[in-house]
Amino acid sequence: MKVTIEVNGSEVSDEVEDRTLLVHFIRDNAGLTATNVGCDTTSCGACTVLLDGESVKSCTILAAQADGHAVTTLEGLSGEGELHPVQRAFRDQHGLQCGFCTPGMIMASVSLLAHNPKPTREEVRHGLEGNLCRCTGYHNIVNAVVDASGQEVGR
Ligand code: FES
Ligand code: FES
């Protein structure tokens, strides 16, 4: 079937199998590989993107379900040579180690902050509970989101 999705502001149109997952459309058809696949069973959140502005795990929906909709991936967050404030905060607060979870973690954080611009540390932890990180112990990730929100980072 033919699927057309606006990815980071550009229309991507391709023939795909009906069972193609959105994450595979993003990686294979749109050629954007920042979005990782950690499990493809809705467990890890590595594949998180924005669909019409809301965070979704892109391994949980079919490309066909996103037909006619707009997707934002990590590549679409920042301007030319500039980091998005959430990316900057993850860098400044050392919110990553291996980096595998980071694209999904950042997209989930962007969505969290859109809904709750000044979250408490507890709200950040709760908001990111669908995103797993095997490296950091989450502490610096929480710091990064608090920093990105413009609040003082408590330790
Ligand atoms: S790859 Fe989608 S939740 Fe793990
Ligand atoms: S930084 Fe390695 S999984 Fe999160």
CSV table of C-alpha atoms and ligand atoms in Angstrom, one decimal:
chain,number,residue,atom,x,y,z
A,1,MET,CA,0.0,0.0,0.0
A,2,LYS,CA,1.1,3.6,-0.5
A,3,VAL,CA,1.7,5.6,2.6
A,4,THR,CA,2.4,9.4,2.7
A,5,ILE,CA,3.7,10.9,6.0
A,6,GLU,CA,5.1,14.3,6.7
A,7,VAL,CA,8.4,13.6,8.4
A,8,ASN,CA,10.1,16.7,9.9
A,9,GLY,CA,8.3,18.9,7.5
A,10,SER,CA,8.9,17.0,4.3
A,11,GLU,CA,6.5,14.6,2.7
A,12,VAL,CA,7.7,11.1,2.4
A,13,SER,CA,5.7,8.8,0.2
A,14,ASP,CA,6.4,5.1,-0.4
A,15,GLU,CA,4.9,1.7,-1.1
A,16,VAL,CA,5.1,-0.4,2.0
A,17,GLU,CA,3.8,-3.7,3.2
A,18,ASP,CA,0.6,-3.4,5.3
A,19,ARG,CA,2.4,-4.7,8.4
A,20,THR,CA,5.3,-2.1,8.2
A,21,LEU,CA,5.8,-0.4,11.5
A,22,LEU,CA,6.1,3.4,11.7
A,23,VAL,CA,9.6,3.0,13.1
A,24,HIS,CA,10.7,1.0,10.1
A,25,PHE,CA,9.1,3.5,7.7
A,26,ILE,CA,11.1,6.3,9.5
A,27,ARG,CA,14.4,4.4,9.3
A,28,ASP,CA,14.1,2.6,6.0
A,29,ASN,CA,11.8,4.7,3.8
A,30,ALA,CA,12.6,8.2,5.2
A,31,GLY,CA,16.2,7.2,5.9
A,32,LEU,CA,16.3,8.8,9.3
A,33,THR,CA,18.2,6.5,11.7
A,34,ALA,CA,18.3,8.5,15.0
A,35,THR,CA,15.1,6.7,16.0
A,36,ASN,CA,16.3,3.4,17.5
A,37,VAL,CA,14.6,0.0,17.9
A,38,GLY,CA,15.4,-1.5,21.3
A,39,CYS,CA,12.6,-4.1,21.6
A,40,ASP,CA,9.8,-3.6,19.1
A,41,THR,CA,7.4,-4.8,21.8
A,42,THR,CA,6.4,-1.4,23.3
A,43,SER,CA,8.7,-1.9,26.3
A,44,CYS,CA,11.8,0.4,26.0
A,45,GLY,CA,10.7,3.7,24.4
A,46,ALA,CA,13.9,4.0,22.3
A,47,CYS,CA,11.6,4.5,19.2
A,48,THR,CA,9.7,7.4,20.7
A,49,VAL,CA,8.7,10.1,18.1
A,50,LEU,CA,6.1,12.8,18.0
A,51,LEU,CA,3.0,12.0,15.9
A,52,ASP,CA,1.0,15.2,15.4
A,53,GLY,CA,2.9,16.7,18.3
A,54,GLU,CA,2.2,13.8,20.8
A,55,SER,CA,4.8,11.3,21.8
A,56,VAL,CA,4.2,7.7,20.6
A,57,LYS,CA,6.3,4.6,20.5
A,58,SER,CA,6.7,4.2,16.8
A,59,CYS,CA,7.1,0.4,17.1
A,60,THR,CA,3.5,0.2,18.4
A,61,ILE,CA,1.8,1.7,15.4
A,62,LEU,CA,1.7,0.8,11.7
A,63,ALA,CA,3.0,3.2,9.1
A,64,ALA,CA,-0.4,3.0,7.6
A,65,GLN,CA,-2.0,4.4,10.7
A,66,ALA,CA,0.3,7.5,10.3
A,67,ASP,CA,-0.7,8.0,6.7
A,68,GLY,CA,-1.6,11.6,6.2
A,69,HIS,CA,-0.2,12.6,9.6
A,70,ALA,CA,3.0,14.5,10.7
A,71,VAL,CA,5.9,12.9,12.5
A,72,THR,CA,8.8,14.6,14.2
A,73,THR,CA,12.0,12.7,14.9
A,74,LEU,CA,15.1,13.7,16.7
A,75,GLU,CA,16.6,15.0,13.4
A,76,GLY,CA,13.7,17.4,13.1
A,77,LEU,CA,14.1,19.0,16.5
A,78,SER,CA,17.0,21.4,16.0
A,79,GLY,CA,17.7,24.1,13.5
A,80,GLU,CA,20.8,24.4,11.4
A,81,GLY,CA,23.8,23.8,13.6
A,82,GLU,CA,21.8,24.4,16.8
A,83,LEU,CA,20.8,22.1,19.5
A,84,HIS,CA,17.2,22.0,20.8
A,85,PRO,CA,17.1,23.2,24.4
A,86,VAL,CA,16.4,19.6,25.5
A,87,GLN,CA,19.3,18.3,23.6
A,88,ARG,CA,21.5,21.0,25.1
A,89,ALA,CA,20.3,20.1,28.6
A,90,PHE,CA,21.1,16.4,28.0
A,91,ARG,CA,24.6,17.3,26.9
A,92,ASP,CA,25.2,19.8,29.7
A,93,GLN,CA,23.8,17.5,32.5
A,94,HIS,CA,25.5,14.3,31.2
A,95,GLY,CA,22.1,12.8,30.6
A,96,LEU,CA,23.5,10.0,28.5
A,97,GLN,CA,26.2,7.4,28.4
A,98,CYS,CA,25.9,4.9,25.5
A,99,GLY,CA,23.2,7.1,23.9
A,100,PHE,CA,21.0,4.3,22.7
A,101,CYS,CA,17.9,5.5,24.7
A,102,THR,CA,18.7,9.2,24.1
A,103,PRO,CA,16.7,10.0,21.0
A,104,GLY,CA,13.6,8.4,22.5
A,105,MET,CA,14.3,9.9,25.9
A,106,ILE,CA,14.6,13.4,24.3
A,107,MET,CA,11.4,13.1,22.3
A,108,ALA,CA,9.5,11.9,25.3
A,109,SER,CA,11.0,14.8,27.3
A,110,VAL,CA,10.0,17.4,24.6
A,111,SER,CA,6.4,16.0,24.8
A,112,LEU,CA,6.5,16.0,28.6
A,113,LEU,CA,7.6,19.7,28.8
A,114,ALA,CA,5.0,20.7,26.2
A,115,HIS,CA,2.3,19.4,28.6
A,116,ASN,CA,4.0,20.4,31.8
A,117,PRO,CA,6.6,23.2,31.3
A,118,LYS,CA,7.8,23.2,34.9
A,119,PRO,CA,7.7,19.7,36.1
A,120,THR,CA,8.9,18.5,39.5
A,121,ARG,CA,11.6,15.8,39.6
A,122,GLU,CA,8.8,13.3,40.6
A,123,GLU,CA,6.7,14.4,37.6
A,124,VAL,CA,9.7,14.0,35.3
A,125,ARG,CA,10.3,10.4,36.6
A,126,HIS,CA,6.7,9.6,36.2
A,127,GLY,CA,6.5,11.2,32.7
A,128,LEU,CA,9.5,9.2,31.4
A,129,GLU,CA,8.6,5.9,33.0
A,130,GLY,CA,7.9,4.4,29.6
A,131,ASN,CA,11.5,5.0,28.5
A,132,LEU,CA,14.2,2.7,29.8
A,133,CYS,CA,17.9,3.4,30.1
A,134,ARG,CA,20.3,0.7,31.1
A,135,CYS,CA,23.3,3.1,31.7
A,136,THR,CA,22.6,6.3,33.6
A,137,GLY,CA,20.5,5.3,36.6
A,138,TYR,CA,18.1,8.1,35.4
A,139,HIS,CA,19.4,10.7,37.8
A,140,ASN,CA,21.2,12.9,35.2
A,141,ILE,CA,18.3,12.4,32.8
A,142,VAL,CA,15.9,14.0,35.4
A,143,ASN,CA,18.5,16.7,35.9
A,144,ALA,CA,18.5,17.4,32.1
A,145,VAL,CA,14.8,17.7,31.9
A,146,VAL,CA,14.6,20.0,34.9
A,147,ASP,CA,17.4,22.1,33.4
A,148,ALA,CA,15.6,22.2,30.0
A,149,SER,CA,12.5,23.5,31.8
A,150,GLY,CA,14.6,26.5,33.1
A,151,GLN,CA,14.4,25.4,36.7
A,152,GLU,CA,17.3,25.1,39.1
A,153,VAL,CA,18.7,21.6,39.1
A,154,GLY,CA,18.7,20.2,42.6
A,155,ARG,CA,21.1,17.3,43.2
B,1,FES,S1,11.5,-0.2,20.2
B,1,FES,FE1,9.6,0.7,20.5
B,1,FES,S2,9.3,0.5,22.7
B,1,FES,FE2,11.2,-0.5,22.3
B,2,FES,S1,22.4,6.0,27.9
B,2,FES,FE1,22.7,3.9,27.4
B,2,FES,S2,20.7,3.1,27.4
B,2,FES,FE2,20.5,5.2,28.1
